[in-house]
Amino acid sequence: MSAARPSSGVARERSRHASGAKAPDKRRLILDAAVRVFARQGFHACRVSDIADEAGVAYGLVYHYFASKDEVLDTLFLERWHVMLELIREVDSQPLPVREKLEAIASFIIDSYRHDPDLMKVIIVEVTRAANSFGNTHIATIREAYDLIGGMITKAQAEGVFKPEIEERFAAMAFYGAIEQLLTGWIFDLLPQGEADFERAKWLVVETVCGGLETRSEAQAGVGRAAPQRGRGEARA
Amino acid sequence: MSAARPSSGVARERSRHASGAKAPDKRRLILDAAVRVFARQGFHACRVSDIADEAGVAYGLVYHYFASKDEVLDTLFLERWHVMLELIREVDSQPLPVREKLEAIASFIIDSYRHDPDLMKVIIVEVTRAANSFGNTHIATIREAYDLIGGMITKAQAEGVFKPEIEERFAAMAFYGAIEQLLTGWIFDLLPQGEADFERAKWLVVETVCGGLETRSEAQAGVGRAAPQRGRGEARA
Amino acid sequence: MSAARPSSGVARERSRHASGAKAPDKRRLILDAAVRVFARQGFHACRVSDIADEAGVAYGLVYHYFASKDEVLDTLFLERWHVMLELIREVDSQPLPVREKLEAIASFIIDSYRHDPDLMKVIIVEVTRAANSFGNTHIATIREAYDLIGGMITKAQAEGVFKPEIEERFAAMAFYGAIEQLLTGWIFDLLPQGEADFERAKWLVVETVCGGLETRSEAQAGVGRAAPQRGRGEARA
Amino acid sequence: MSAARPSSGVARERSRHASGAKAPDKRRLILDAAVRVFARQGFHACRVSDIADEAGVAYGLVYHYFASKDEVLDTLFLERWHVMLELIREVDSQPLPVREKLEAIASFIIDSYRHDPDLMKVIIVEVTRAANSFGNTHIATIREAYDLIGGMITKAQAEGVFKPEIEERFAAMAFYGAIEQLLTGWIFDLLPQGEADFERAKWLVVETVCGGLETRSEAQAGVGRAAPQRGRGEARA
DNA sequence: CATGAATGAGGATTCATTCAT
DNA sequence: CATGAATGAATCCTCATTCAT
């Protein structure tokens, strides 16, 4: 009661009373458990008690920290997406070539999956696609990311680096869609997920999309990095 | 159309008495109603009775033709995806340049959306989510599509048209993901959906992805078609 | 429509138009199928379509011959029970010693089970015990049998063959209960059901109950037949 | 009482706070209500909400304590049957003549009915029918009771008290069947149920069955008690 | 903070029965 | 006679949520 419950906003993991990592932080425990359960069973198919069981707490406690089952998913989405937006904004603010900016974004997303595949699975499968429930709630947030990426592309077009005839919003969607589909491929085991696969994927998505967006002169200039070693049959993580 | 026949019900697609549109074909009626209802409310949020009401039939008739609510969605998915696979196979069998093959695929998908946005919305939004629960029946079907597209890319690489260092499966995913994300953009009203937008989108996705995949020499050859007129403000929504 | 449908009454298997065994007699087909299905799945757990499937007819046809699923069970019960009552009445009308009368009844019931275990299972499990539905409907019929048996016992008591201090109704119930429980034992595989087991069971139930009911003098007179060979471990039918 | 604990729910039979009848013990409340409702309407004809209403609790609470409607019936059966088995085991372990042992068992069953006719009605009427569907969990329990009674008979045969030519399992079934049928007679109002009727019934069933099972010499010894006064017209119903 | 007993609205599914062909 | 498409009432069960302890 003394500590304000941030029902949204980036997680402040510790710092209850500024005392440090004293309590096991049940709220975090529940969120992490929810990720695993949502990833395993899907949001709709799981019960609140499943989350509580996974977290090892009584299920009434979930309602102590979250107003509803929905809010748990909302929180997971917003936590991650805010980090994502922050990253995009930071990248955007720096004086880098588009290709590097886009690569930074692709890297961030792919590394996010590499670091916590369950979380990304939940966000992609349960939120991003959930047109009629969560999707609508978070469209504004998602749109912001597209707008930022779109801005980068517009700028690149103004600089003559990208072809001017491709509309920035469409390009931003295509760029993001390509990345997300790679994650989807990993999630559903359609693509191999070795360490090298992740690295190559970053390069690939940038090379493909930027390659297509760049003007001839730019492409000839050979700004693209060399492809990481193409390795097949690597161990999957 | 090679519609999947459910285990329950009778579903004699053939016209009764060979006369044509004699019988109302309730099964089709239910499927079409389901598309509208799923698109409007989402699969989970709608009740079976909503489908029946929309179709103007009795509650139980849905269960006369389909074993469950899931099977209705399943059927929609399989129906559509079979058409899609057929198209891809046909395209693949013809002696066309990759770019044209990919453009045919992109066109087909985008036209599918243009022709029946509700259906595509359902397929994209609900099925991915359902893939978790529905087991891997659908994954196998989807994988086949990717494999076919991957095959086109491999061939193009062998012919020196596409860069060899990009793995075909990843490229196929990126290609498909770009298209799907455009649809998602339309579905969520993040992109304008005028007639010209659809046409430009076809060109754009091919130009972007192929442009990125093609070897320098190929790109220089200028195989790409000129961009359709970039027109703004035709947004429908 | 020309042939009166006996919704109750002993089955008149053939004799539609007095022509003989011309048609396969679908009604009989359905009744026999119902016995098998009721025995296998239980009355409540089976669907009308299960009966129709077993009979190899469309399920609408069941309603051509019977007003409801209930009536099918009713008919089976009444068919059998009328035969049973007839037997008891006939036995009762003959100038035999009680012991032989009761043995005739026990034999009839046990032979009924031997001849068609499914039918007897259905009648015992689904009707006789079904206190609140069928039971009540048929109590009158069942009571008649008890009364007839009770009458035999009263007569035997008057003749000094049976002890007078045992009330006839109670004795009749006990007698019938012993037999029915043997059937139940067979039905649920608690007792062996070889041919000899059936024969011994007839003797046993009469020997036990009559032995207990008879007066000392009568018992000493040794009216009881010798026990059939006690055989264990016989093959089960 | 060694009540079977269901898999769901919590069921802390122990008194809360060691204070006694503090908590209403909803689980017991539900079971008792179920007995009344099952007896009145029959298992199949009643709804779960009828049980909840009768118990004065919310619908869902039934499912808090029991996994299904079936499990409620199951629990009632097992609770009762365990008490019954315990009684039989105890009787069996004592150095009494068979006749007294069997009389103790008959007394117990008949007193059970006298004490809670609804419960016995449910056990007799519904469980036999359910045995079909419930699988063989119950059959095993029932078999154990028969085996114990059969053991008593075998022992009596070895001691020369009972005729050796009657197989013990058949005799056990007949004995139990006679008792059960008396209960059935009461349940369906075919027999009078005054206090004296119950007492006479105990004597009758033992006298009849034991009388039939005993060897001549034993019967002559006159071990049987005198019949309780034969009184008519005390019928309760 | 934590617990889990209690609530009850909500929805999928079943299946007996009707009836047009 | 036969068929099986069509109907829709009936009911089980789930599970998010509340709240007393």
Coordinates of C-alpha atoms in Angstrom, one line a residue, chain A residues 38-39 42 44 121 125-126 128-133 135-136 139 142-143 146 157 163-171 173-174 176-178 180-182 184-186 188-192 197 200-201 203-205 207-209 211-213 216 219-220 222 227 230-232, chain B residues 38-42 44 121 124-126 128-129 131-132 139 142-143 146 157 163-171 173-174 176-178 180-182 184-192 197 200-201 203-205 207-209 211-213 216 219-220 222 227 230-232:
Chain A
F38 CA 1.1 -17.9 -21.8
A39 CA 3.8 -19.1 -24.1
G42 CA -1.7 -19.5 -24.8
H44 CA -7.0 -17.9 -23.5
K121 CA 6.3 -15.4 -28.5
V125 CA 1.2 -14.4 -30.9
E126 CA -1.1 -13.0 -28.2
T128 CA 0.3 -8.1 -31.9
R129 CA -2.1 -10.3 -33.7
A130 CA -5.0 -9.9 -31.4
A131 CA -6.9 -7.6 -33.5
N132 CA -10.1 -7.3 -31.6
S133 CA -9.0 -7.2 -28.0
G135 CA -4.5 -5.2 -30.4
N136 CA -6.8 -2.3 -30.5
I139 CA -2.4 0.0 -31.6
I142 CA 2.6 0.1 -32.1
R143 CA 1.9 2.9 -34.5
Y146 CA 6.1 2.5 -37.2
Q157 CA 14.8 9.3 -49.1
K163 CA 14.4 5.5 -53.4
P164 CA 11.8 8.2 -53.1
E165 CA 9.1 6.3 -54.8
I166 CA 8.5 3.9 -52.0
E167 CA 6.1 5.2 -49.4
E168 CA 7.7 5.3 -46.0
R169 CA 4.9 3.8 -44.1
F170 CA 4.7 0.8 -46.4
A171 CA 8.4 0.4 -46.2
M173 CA 5.7 -2.1 -42.3
A174 CA 7.5 -4.3 -44.7
Y176 CA 9.1 -4.7 -39.4
G177 CA 7.0 -7.5 -40.9
A178 CA 10.1 -9.3 -42.3
E180 CA 8.5 -10.4 -37.1
Q181 CA 8.1 -13.2 -39.5
L182 CA 11.5 -14.5 -38.8
T184 CA 7.4 -16.4 -36.1
G185 CA 9.5 -18.8 -38.0
W186 CA 11.6 -19.5 -34.9
F188 CA 6.9 -22.3 -34.8
D189 CA 10.1 -24.1 -35.5
L190 CA 10.1 -23.3 -39.2
L191 CA 13.6 -21.9 -39.0
P192 CA 16.8 -23.1 -37.3
D197 CA 21.3 -18.1 -37.4
R200 CA 22.8 -14.0 -40.0
A201 CA 19.1 -13.1 -39.7
W203 CA 22.3 -9.1 -41.5
L204 CA 19.8 -10.7 -43.9
V205 CA 16.8 -8.7 -43.1
E207 CA 20.6 -6.5 -46.5
T208 CA 17.4 -7.6 -48.1
V209 CA 15.2 -4.7 -47.2
G211 CA 19.2 -3.5 -50.6
G212 CA 15.7 -3.1 -52.1
L213 CA 15.2 0.4 -50.8
R216 CA 21.3 2.3 -57.5
A219 CA 23.8 0.1 -53.7
Q220 CA 26.8 0.3 -56.0
G222 CA 28.7 -1.2 -51.5
A227 CA 27.4 -11.7 -45.1
R230 CA 26.4 -19.1 -44.1
G231 CA 26.2 -22.1 -41.9
R232 CA 23.6 -24.7 -42.2
Chain B
F38 CA -14.8 -13.8 -36.5
A39 CA -13.6 -10.7 -38.3
R40 CA -15.9 -8.5 -36.3
Q41 CA -15.6 -10.0 -32.8
G42 CA -12.7 -12.3 -33.0
H44 CA -12.7 -16.2 -28.9
K121 CA -8.2 -10.8 -41.4
I124 CA -3.9 -13.7 -40.4
V125 CA -5.2 -12.7 -37.0
E126 CA -6.8 -15.7 -35.6
T128 CA -1.5 -17.6 -35.9
R129 CA -2.8 -17.5 -32.5
A131 CA -1.5 -22.4 -34.3
N132 CA -0.5 -22.8 -30.6
I139 CA 2.1 -25.6 -39.5
I142 CA 2.3 -23.3 -44.0
R143 CA 5.7 -24.9 -44.1
Y146 CA 7.5 -21.5 -47.5
Q157 CA 20.4 -18.1 -56.7
K163 CA 22.6 -13.3 -54.1
P164 CA 23.8 -16.8 -53.0
E165 CA 24.7 -15.8 -49.5
I166 CA 21.1 -15.3 -48.3
E167 CA 19.5 -18.5 -47.1
E168 CA 16.4 -19.3 -49.0
R169 CA 14.2 -20.1 -46.0
F170 CA 15.0 -16.9 -44.3
A171 CA 14.4 -15.0 -47.5
M173 CA 10.0 -15.9 -44.5
A174 CA 11.0 -12.3 -44.9
Y176 CA 6.0 -13.5 -46.9
G177 CA 6.3 -11.5 -43.7
A178 CA 6.5 -8.2 -45.5
E180 CA 1.5 -10.2 -44.4
Q181 CA 2.5 -7.1 -42.4
L182 CA 1.0 -4.9 -45.1
T184 CA -1.9 -6.3 -41.0
G185 CA -1.4 -2.6 -41.6
W186 CA -4.6 -2.4 -43.6
I187 CA -6.5 -4.5 -41.1
F188 CA -5.5 -2.2 -38.2
D189 CA -5.9 0.9 -40.3
L190 CA -2.3 1.8 -40.1
L191 CA -2.1 2.1 -43.9
P192 CA -4.4 3.6 -46.5
D197 CA -2.5 1.6 -52.6
R200 CA 1.6 0.1 -55.3
A201 CA 1.9 -2.3 -52.4
W203 CA 5.1 -3.4 -56.7
L204 CA 6.7 -2.2 -53.5
V205 CA 7.0 -5.5 -51.7
E207 CA 10.8 -4.1 -55.5
T208 CA 12.0 -4.0 -52.0
V209 CA 12.6 -7.6 -51.4
G211 CA 15.8 -5.4 -55.0
G212 CA 17.6 -6.6 -51.9
L213 CA 18.0 -10.1 -53.0
R216 CA 24.4 -6.2 -58.4
A219 CA 19.8 -4.9 -60.2
Q220 CA 21.7 -2.8 -62.7
G222 CA 16.9 -2.6 -64.4
A227 CA 6.6 2.3 -59.6
R230 CA 2.6 7.3 -55.8
G231 CA -0.8 8.5 -54.8
R232 CA -1.8 9.6 -51.3

